[in-house]
Amino acid sequence: MASGEVGDGLDWMSDRQRDGGVDSISLPARVPGTLELCGKHAVVTRYASDRWDAVVCLVERHELDGRYGDYLAWLDSSPPGATWLPIHDLHVPTTDAMRELVESIVSRLMAGERVLVHCAAGMGRAGTTAACVLVRLGSTVDDALATVTRCRPGAGPEAGVQLDLVREFAAGLR
């Protein structure tokens, strides 16, 4: 923890209990890249060392402010490979914003890159994004949701608007 940052009081837990870990999402065999999901606790301790080619942050500033200063400063510096699309918890971006984000992620995956997508817990916002990526890669909505949940238990749309976005995203691809 950097000097001046507030601890989270979870030091007694294992890394997996504390941050939910980092999970790989199964992609079609033709996709050479890797898609991983995690929560903010996992990424803030690993973003500099794990060497992801791209980090997609879906949390709002207030979710990082005061606790994750080094990571916030890194995001603010707009490093290559970092994408910050703040989405309010249990909400969604516009369909156009999601489409643009998914196209960027798919492009990186097809180039063989390792992409990390995170929200606060690596479940709702990140899971919704991963489902849209899978749909863009050819999965049905049901298969995409099942894959995300199988690879990261509990991940996927947590609110009706998130599920609606995945369906709307899929409908826009037809």
JSON list of C-alpha atoms in Angstrom, two decimals:
[
{"chain": "A", "resi": 1, "resn": "MET", "atom": "CA", "xyz": [0.00, 0.00, 0.00]},
{"chain": "A", "resi": 2, "resn": "ALA", "atom": "CA", "xyz": [1.37, 3.44, -0.89]},
{"chain": "A", "resi": 3, "resn": "SER", "atom": "CA", "xyz": [2.07, 5.96, 1.80]},
{"chain": "A", "resi": 4, "resn": "GLY", "atom": "CA", "xyz": [-1.05, 7.88, 2.80]},
{"chain": "A", "resi": 5, "resn": "GLU", "atom": "CA", "xyz": [-3.51, 5.34, 1.40]},
{"chain": "A", "resi": 6, "resn": "VAL", "atom": "CA", "xyz": [-6.20, 3.86, 3.61]},
{"chain": "A", "resi": 7, "resn": "GLY", "atom": "CA", "xyz": [-6.14, 0.09, 4.24]},
{"chain": "A", "resi": 8, "resn": "ASP", "atom": "CA", "xyz": [-9.24, -1.92, 3.48]},
{"chain": "A", "resi": 9, "resn": "GLY", "atom": "CA", "xyz": [-9.23, -4.01, 6.67]},
{"chain": "A", "resi": 10, "resn": "LEU", "atom": "CA", "xyz": [-9.22, -7.25, 4.71]},
{"chain": "A", "resi": 11, "resn": "ASP", "atom": "CA", "xyz": [-5.56, -8.17, 5.24]},
{"chain": "A", "resi": 12, "resn": "TRP", "atom": "CA", "xyz": [-6.53, -11.36, 7.11]},
{"chain": "A", "resi": 13, "resn": "MET", "atom": "CA", "xyz": [-8.23, -12.87, 4.04]},
{"chain": "A", "resi": 14, "resn": "SER", "atom": "CA", "xyz": [-6.55, -14.87, 1.28]},
{"chain": "A", "resi": 15, "resn": "ASP", "atom": "CA", "xyz": [-6.06, -13.06, -2.01]},
{"chain": "A", "resi": 16, "resn": "ARG", "atom": "CA", "xyz": [-8.91, -15.04, -3.59]},
{"chain": "A", "resi": 17, "resn": "GLN", "atom": "CA", "xyz": [-11.29, -14.30, -0.68]},
{"chain": "A", "resi": 18, "resn": "ARG", "atom": "CA", "xyz": [-10.31, -10.66, -0.68]},
{"chain": "A", "resi": 19, "resn": "ASP", "atom": "CA", "xyz": [-10.53, -9.75, -4.31]},
{"chain": "A", "resi": 20, "resn": "GLY", "atom": "CA", "xyz": [-12.25, -12.61, -6.08]},
{"chain": "A", "resi": 21, "resn": "GLY", "atom": "CA", "xyz": [-9.11, -13.33, -8.05]},
{"chain": "A", "resi": 22, "resn": "VAL", "atom": "CA", "xyz": [-8.60, -12.99, -11.76]},
{"chain": "A", "resi": 23, "resn": "ASP", "atom": "CA", "xyz": [-10.53, -15.37, -14.02]},
{"chain": "A", "resi": 24, "resn": "SER", "atom": "CA", "xyz": [-10.05, -16.14, -17.71]},
{"chain": "A", "resi": 25, "resn": "ILE", "atom": "CA", "xyz": [-13.15, -16.20, -19.88]},
{"chain": "A", "resi": 26, "resn": "SER", "atom": "CA", "xyz": [-13.25, -19.03, -22.44]},
{"chain": "A", "resi": 27, "resn": "LEU", "atom": "CA", "xyz": [-13.07, -17.66, -25.97]},
{"chain": "A", "resi": 28, "resn": "PRO", "atom": "CA", "xyz": [-13.63, -19.39, -29.31]},
{"chain": "A", "resi": 29, "resn": "ALA", "atom": "CA", "xyz": [-10.54, -21.35, -30.43]},
{"chain": "A", "resi": 30, "resn": "ARG", "atom": "CA", "xyz": [-10.00, -19.00, -33.38]},
{"chain": "A", "resi": 31, "resn": "VAL", "atom": "CA", "xyz": [-9.33, -16.09, -30.98]},
{"chain": "A", "resi": 32, "resn": "PRO", "atom": "CA", "xyz": [-5.63, -15.96, -30.03]},
{"chain": "A", "resi": 33, "resn": "GLY", "atom": "CA", "xyz": [-5.98, -13.45, -27.17]},
{"chain": "A", "resi": 34, "resn": "THR", "atom": "CA", "xyz": [-6.99, -13.82, -23.54]},
{"chain": "A", "resi": 35, "resn": "LEU", "atom": "CA", "xyz": [-9.91, -12.11, -21.79]},
{"chain": "A", "resi": 36, "resn": "GLU", "atom": "CA", "xyz": [-9.76, -11.87, -18.00]},
{"chain": "A", "resi": 37, "resn": "LEU", "atom": "CA", "xyz": [-12.13, -10.41, -15.41]},
{"chain": "A", "resi": 38, "resn": "CYS", "atom": "CA", "xyz": [-11.49, -9.22, -11.88]},
{"chain": "A", "resi": 39, "resn": "GLY", "atom": "CA", "xyz": [-12.58, -6.70, -9.28]},
{"chain": "A", "resi": 40, "resn": "LYS", "atom": "CA", "xyz": [-10.78, -3.49, -8.42]},
{"chain": "A", "resi": 41, "resn": "HIS", "atom": "CA", "xyz": [-8.96, -5.03, -5.44]},
{"chain": "A", "resi": 42, "resn": "ALA", "atom": "CA", "xyz": [-7.18, -7.50, -7.72]},
{"chain": "A", "resi": 43, "resn": "VAL", "atom": "CA", "xyz": [-6.21, -5.03, -10.42]},
{"chain": "A", "resi": 44, "resn": "VAL", "atom": "CA", "xyz": [-4.83, -2.33, -8.14]},
{"chain": "A", "resi": 45, "resn": "THR", "atom": "CA", "xyz": [-2.24, -4.72, -6.74]},
{"chain": "A", "resi": 46, "resn": "ARG", "atom": "CA", "xyz": [-1.32, -6.25, -10.09]},
{"chain": "A", "resi": 47, "resn": "TYR", "atom": "CA", "xyz": [-1.77, -3.73, -12.92]},
{"chain": "A", "resi": 48, "resn": "ALA", "atom": "CA", "xyz": [1.92, -2.88, -13.07]},
{"chain": "A", "resi": 49, "resn": "SER", "atom": "CA", "xyz": [3.28, -6.40, -12.64]},
{"chain": "A", "resi": 50, "resn": "ASP", "atom": "CA", "xyz": [0.91, -8.68, -14.55]},
{"chain": "A", "resi": 51, "resn": "ARG", "atom": "CA", "xyz": [1.72, -7.18, -17.93]},
{"chain": "A", "resi": 52, "resn": "TRP", "atom": "CA", "xyz": [-1.72, -7.05, -19.43]},
{"chain": "A", "resi": 53, "resn": "ASP", "atom": "CA", "xyz": [-1.68, -5.56, -22.89]},
{"chain": "A", "resi": 54, "resn": "ALA", "atom": "CA", "xyz": [-4.90, -3.70, -22.09]},
{"chain": "A", "resi": 55, "resn": "VAL", "atom": "CA", "xyz": [-6.76, -2.84, -18.89]},
{"chain": "A", "resi": 56, "resn": "VAL", "atom": "CA", "xyz": [-10.42, -1.78, -19.12]},
{"chain": "A", "resi": 57, "resn": "CYS", "atom": "CA", "xyz": [-11.66, 0.00, -15.99]},
{"chain": "A", "resi": 58, "resn": "LEU", "atom": "CA", "xyz": [-15.44, 0.29, -15.63]},
{"chain": "A", "resi": 59, "resn": "VAL", "atom": "CA", "xyz": [-15.61, 1.87, -12.16]},
{"chain": "A", "resi": 60, "resn": "GLU", "atom": "CA", "xyz": [-16.35, 5.48, -11.36]},
{"chain": "A", "resi": 61, "resn": "ARG", "atom": "CA", "xyz": [-13.71, 7.77, -9.87]},
{"chain": "A", "resi": 62, "resn": "HIS", "atom": "CA", "xyz": [-15.34, 7.81, -6.43]},
{"chain": "A", "resi": 63, "resn": "GLU", "atom": "CA", "xyz": [-14.93, 4.02, -6.25]},
{"chain": "A", "resi": 64, "resn": "LEU", "atom": "CA", "xyz": [-11.14, 4.46, -6.45]},
{"chain": "A", "resi": 65, "resn": "ASP", "atom": "CA", "xyz": [-10.61, 7.85, -4.83]},
{"chain": "A", "resi": 66, "resn": "GLY", "atom": "CA", "xyz": [-8.97, 7.79, -1.40]},
{"chain": "A", "resi": 67, "resn": "ARG", "atom": "CA", "xyz": [-8.10, 4.09, -1.46]},
{"chain": "A", "resi": 68, "resn": "TYR", "atom": "CA", "xyz": [-6.34, 3.37, -4.72]},
{"chain": "A", "resi": 69, "resn": "GLY", "atom": "CA", "xyz": [-4.35, 6.54, -5.39]},
{"chain": "A", "resi": 70, "resn": "ASP", "atom": "CA", "xyz": [-1.52, 4.94, -7.33]},
{"chain": "A", "resi": 71, "resn": "TYR", "atom": "CA", "xyz": [-3.91, 3.12, -9.66]},
{"chain": "A", "resi": 72, "resn": "LEU", "atom": "CA", "xyz": [-6.04, 6.25, -10.10]},
{"chain": "A", "resi": 73, "resn": "ALA", "atom": "CA", "xyz": [-2.94, 8.27, -10.99]},
{"chain": "A", "resi": 74, "resn": "TRP", "atom": "CA", "xyz": [-1.99, 5.57, -13.49]},
{"chain": "A", "resi": 75, "resn": "LEU", "atom": "CA", "xyz": [-5.45, 5.75, -15.11]},
{"chain": "A", "resi": 76, "resn": "ASP", "atom": "CA", "xyz": [-5.34, 9.56, -15.13]},
{"chain": "A", "resi": 77, "resn": "SER", "atom": "CA", "xyz": [-2.03, 9.42, -17.01]},
{"chain": "A", "resi": 78, "resn": "SER", "atom": "CA", "xyz": [-3.85, 7.68, -19.91]},
{"chain": "A", "resi": 79, "resn": "PRO", "atom": "CA", "xyz": [-1.20, 5.01, -20.44]},
{"chain": "A", "resi": 80, "resn": "PRO", "atom": "CA", "xyz": [-1.22, 3.01, -23.67]},
{"chain": "A", "resi": 81, "resn": "GLY", "atom": "CA", "xyz": [-3.62, 0.10, -23.39]},
{"chain": "A", "resi": 82, "resn": "ALA", "atom": "CA", "xyz": [-5.74, 1.63, -20.64]},
{"chain": "A", "resi": 83, "resn": "THR", "atom": "CA", "xyz": [-9.42, 2.32, -21.26]},
{"chain": "A", "resi": 84, "resn": "TRP", "atom": "CA", "xyz": [-11.54, 3.97, -18.61]},
{"chain": "A", "resi": 85, "resn": "LEU", "atom": "CA", "xyz": [-15.29, 3.89, -19.21]},
{"chain": "A", "resi": 86, "resn": "PRO", "atom": "CA", "xyz": [-16.89, 4.83, -15.88]},
{"chain": "A", "resi": 87, "resn": "ILE", "atom": "CA", "xyz": [-20.28, 3.16, -15.43]},
{"chain": "A", "resi": 88, "resn": "HIS", "atom": "CA", "xyz": [-22.46, 3.65, -12.36]},
{"chain": "A", "resi": 89, "resn": "ASP", "atom": "CA", "xyz": [-22.87, 0.37, -10.44]},
{"chain": "A", "resi": 90, "resn": "LEU", "atom": "CA", "xyz": [-25.83, -1.72, -11.65]},
{"chain": "A", "resi": 91, "resn": "HIS", "atom": "CA", "xyz": [-26.16, 0.50, -14.72]},
{"chain": "A", "resi": 92, "resn": "VAL", "atom": "CA", "xyz": [-24.94, 0.44, -18.32]},
{"chain": "A", "resi": 93, "resn": "PRO", "atom": "CA", "xyz": [-23.29, 2.72, -20.84]},
{"chain": "A", "resi": 94, "resn": "THR", "atom": "CA", "xyz": [-25.09, 3.64, -24.02]},
{"chain": "A", "resi": 95, "resn": "THR", "atom": "CA", "xyz": [-25.32, 0.87, -26.59]},
{"chain": "A", "resi": 96, "resn": "ASP", "atom": "CA", "xyz": [-23.00, 2.88, -28.85]},
{"chain": "A", "resi": 97, "resn": "ALA", "atom": "CA", "xyz": [-20.41, 3.25, -26.08]},
{"chain": "A", "resi": 98, "resn": "MET", "atom": "CA", "xyz": [-20.58, -0.50, -25.37]},
{"chain": "A", "resi": 99, "resn": "ARG", "atom": "CA", "xyz": [-20.29, -1.29, -29.07]},
{"chain": "A", "resi": 100, "resn": "GLU", "atom": "CA", "xyz": [-17.17, 0.91, -29.35]},
{"chain": "A", "resi": 101, "resn": "LEU", "atom": "CA", "xyz": [-15.64, -0.68, -26.24]},
{"chain": "A", "resi": 102, "resn": "VAL", "atom": "CA", "xyz": [-16.39, -4.22, -27.43]},
{"chain": "A", "resi": 103, "resn": "GLU", "atom": "CA", "xyz": [-14.92, -3.52, -30.88]},
{"chain": "A", "resi": 104, "resn": "SER", "atom": "CA", "xyz": [-11.73, -2.29, -29.22]},
{"chain": "A", "resi": 105, "resn": "ILE", "atom": "CA", "xyz": [-11.53, -5.37, -26.98]},
{"chain": "A", "resi": 106, "resn": "VAL", "atom": "CA", "xyz": [-12.24, -7.77, -29.86]},
{"chain": "A", "resi": 107, "resn": "SER", "atom": "CA", "xyz": [-9.59, -6.09, -32.00]},
{"chain": "A", "resi": 108, "resn": "ARG", "atom": "CA", "xyz": [-7.02, -6.59, -29.24]},
{"chain": "A", "resi": 109, "resn": "LEU", "atom": "CA", "xyz": [-8.09, -10.20, -28.65]},
{"chain": "A", "resi": 110, "resn": "MET", "atom": "CA", "xyz": [-7.81, -10.98, -32.36]},
{"chain": "A", "resi": 111, "resn": "ALA", "atom": "CA", "xyz": [-4.29, -9.50, -32.27]},
{"chain": "A", "resi": 112, "resn": "GLY", "atom": "CA", "xyz": [-3.39, -12.01, -29.55]},
{"chain": "A", "resi": 113, "resn": "GLU", "atom": "CA", "xyz": [-3.39, -9.56, -26.66]},
{"chain": "A", "resi": 114, "resn": "ARG", "atom": "CA", "xyz": [-4.15, -10.22, -23.00]},
{"chain": "A", "resi": 115, "resn": "VAL", "atom": "CA", "xyz": [-7.08, -7.98, -21.98]},
{"chain": "A", "resi": 116, "resn": "LEU", "atom": "CA", "xyz": [-8.29, -7.42, -18.42]},
{"chain": "A", "resi": 117, "resn": "VAL", "atom": "CA", "xyz": [-11.78, -6.00, -17.77]},
{"chain": "A", "resi": 118, "resn": "HIS", "atom": "CA", "xyz": [-12.67, -4.95, -14.25]},
{"chain": "A", "resi": 119, "resn": "CYS", "atom": "CA", "xyz": [-15.36, -3.24, -12.25]},
{"chain": "A", "resi": 120, "resn": "ALA", "atom": "CA", "xyz": [-15.70, -3.11, -8.47]},
{"chain": "A", "resi": 121, "resn": "ALA", "atom": "CA", "xyz": [-16.18, -6.85, -7.94]},
{"chain": "A", "resi": 122, "resn": "GLY", "atom": "CA", "xyz": [-15.59, -8.18, -11.46]},
{"chain": "A", "resi": 123, "resn": "MET", "atom": "CA", "xyz": [-19.18, -9.33, -11.65]},
{"chain": "A", "resi": 124, "resn": "GLY", "atom": "CA", "xyz": [-21.91, -7.06, -13.08]},
{"chain": "A", "resi": 125, "resn": "ARG", "atom": "CA", "xyz": [-20.33, -4.40, -15.26]},
{"chain": "A", "resi": 126, "resn": "ALA", "atom": "CA", "xyz": [-17.33, -6.56, -16.20]},
{"chain": "A", "resi": 127, "resn": "GLY", "atom": "CA", "xyz": [-19.52, -9.64, -16.71]},
{"chain": "A", "resi": 128, "resn": "THR", "atom": "CA", "xyz": [-21.93, -7.71, -18.90]},
{"chain": "A", "resi": 129, "resn": "THR", "atom": "CA", "xyz": [-19.02, -6.46, -21.01]},
{"chain": "A", "resi": 130, "resn": "ALA", "atom": "CA", "xyz": [-17.58, -9.97, -21.32]},
{"chain": "A", "resi": 131, "resn": "ALA", "atom": "CA", "xyz": [-20.96, -11.30, -22.43]},
{"chain": "A", "resi": 132, "resn": "CYS", "atom": "CA", "xyz": [-21.13, -8.63, -25.14]},
{"chain": "A", "resi": 133, "resn": "VAL", "atom": "CA", "xyz": [-17.60, -9.56, -26.28]},
{"chain": "A", "resi": 134, "resn": "LEU", "atom": "CA", "xyz": [-18.64, -13.21, -26.58]},
{"chain": "A", "resi": 135, "resn": "VAL", "atom": "CA", "xyz": [-21.77, -12.25, -28.51]},
{"chain": "A", "resi": 136, "resn": "ARG", "atom": "CA", "xyz": [-19.63, -10.15, -30.86]},
{"chain": "A", "resi": 137, "resn": "LEU", "atom": "CA", "xyz": [-17.41, -13.22, -31.34]},
{"chain": "A", "resi": 138, "resn": "GLY", "atom": "CA", "xyz": [-20.43, -15.28, -32.42]},
{"chain": "A", "resi": 139, "resn": "SER", "atom": "CA", "xyz": [-22.00, -16.70, -29.25]},
{"chain": "A", "resi": 140, "resn": "THR", "atom": "CA", "xyz": [-25.72, -16.56, -28.62]},
{"chain": "A", "resi": 141, "resn": "VAL", "atom": "CA", "xyz": [-26.80, -14.44, -25.67]},
{"chain": "A", "resi": 142, "resn": "ASP", "atom": "CA", "xyz": [-27.62, -17.54, -23.61]},
{"chain": "A", "resi": 143, "resn": "ASP", "atom": "CA", "xyz": [-24.29, -19.21, -24.40]},
{"chain": "A", "resi": 144, "resn": "ALA", "atom": "CA", "xyz": [-22.36, -16.00, -23.68]},
{"chain": "A", "resi": 145, "resn": "LEU", "atom": "CA", "xyz": [-24.05, -15.57, -20.30]},
{"chain": "A", "resi": 146, "resn": "ALA", "atom": "CA", "xyz": [-23.47, -19.23, -19.40]},
{"chain": "A", "resi": 147, "resn": "THR", "atom": "CA", "xyz": [-19.79, -19.02, -20.37]},
{"chain": "A", "resi": 148, "resn": "VAL", "atom": "CA", "xyz": [-19.19, -15.89, -18.31]},
{"chain": "A", "resi": 149, "resn": "THR", "atom": "CA", "xyz": [-20.89, -17.42, -15.25]},
{"chain": "A", "resi": 150, "resn": "ARG", "atom": "CA", "xyz": [-19.04, -20.73, -15.66]},
{"chain": "A", "resi": 151, "resn": "CYS", "atom": "CA", "xyz": [-15.66, -19.02, -15.93]},
{"chain": "A", "resi": 152, "resn": "ARG", "atom": "CA", "xyz": [-16.26, -16.49, -13.15]},
{"chain": "A", "resi": 153, "resn": "PRO", "atom": "CA", "xyz": [-19.04, -17.75, -10.84]},
{"chain": "A", "resi": 154, "resn": "GLY", "atom": "CA", "xyz": [-21.57, -15.02, -10.15]},
{"chain": "A", "resi": 155, "resn": "ALA", "atom": "CA", "xyz": [-20.43, -12.83, -13.04]},
{"chain": "A", "resi": 156, "resn": "GLY", "atom": "CA", "xyz": [-22.85, -11.52, -15.64]},
{"chain": "A", "resi": 157, "resn": "PRO", "atom": "CA", "xyz": [-25.66, -8.99, -15.70]},
{"chain": "A", "resi": 158, "resn": "GLU", "atom": "CA", "xyz": [-26.78, -8.15, -12.15]},
{"chain": "A", "resi": 159, "resn": "ALA", "atom": "CA", "xyz": [-29.61, -5.83, -13.12]},
{"chain": "A", "resi": 160, "resn": "GLY", "atom": "CA", "xyz": [-32.34, -5.93, -15.74]},
{"chain": "A", "resi": 161, "resn": "VAL", "atom": "CA", "xyz": [-30.81, -3.02, -17.64]},
{"chain": "A", "resi": 162, "resn": "GLN", "atom": "CA", "xyz": [-27.55, -4.95, -17.96]},
{"chain": "A", "resi": 163, "resn": "LEU", "atom": "CA", "xyz": [-29.28, -8.01, -19.39]},
{"chain": "A", "resi": 164, "resn": "ASP", "atom": "CA", "xyz": [-31.30, -5.74, -21.68]},
{"chain": "A", "resi": 165, "resn": "LEU", "atom": "CA", "xyz": [-28.05, -4.21, -22.95]},
{"chain": "A", "resi": 166, "resn": "VAL", "atom": "CA", "xyz": [-26.61, -7.63, -23.83]},
{"chain": "A", "resi": 167, "resn": "ARG", "atom": "CA", "xyz": [-29.79, -8.49, -25.73]},
{"chain": "A", "resi": 168, "resn": "GLU", "atom": "CA", "xyz": [-29.89, -5.09, -27.47]},
{"chain": "A", "resi": 169, "resn": "PHE", "atom": "CA", "xyz": [-26.21, -5.46, -28.35]},
{"chain": "A", "resi": 170, "resn": "ALA", "atom": "CA", "xyz": [-26.88, -8.89, -29.89]},
{"chain": "A", "resi": 171, "resn": "ALA", "atom": "CA", "xyz": [-29.90, -7.61, -31.82]},
{"chain": "A", "resi": 172, "resn": "GLY", "atom": "CA", "xyz": [-27.76, -4.84, -33.29]},
{"chain": "A", "resi": 173, "resn": "LEU", "atom": "CA", "xyz": [-25.38, -7.42, -34.78]},
{"chain": "A", "resi": 174, "resn": "ARG", "atom": "CA", "xyz": [-28.05, -9.14, -36.87]}
]
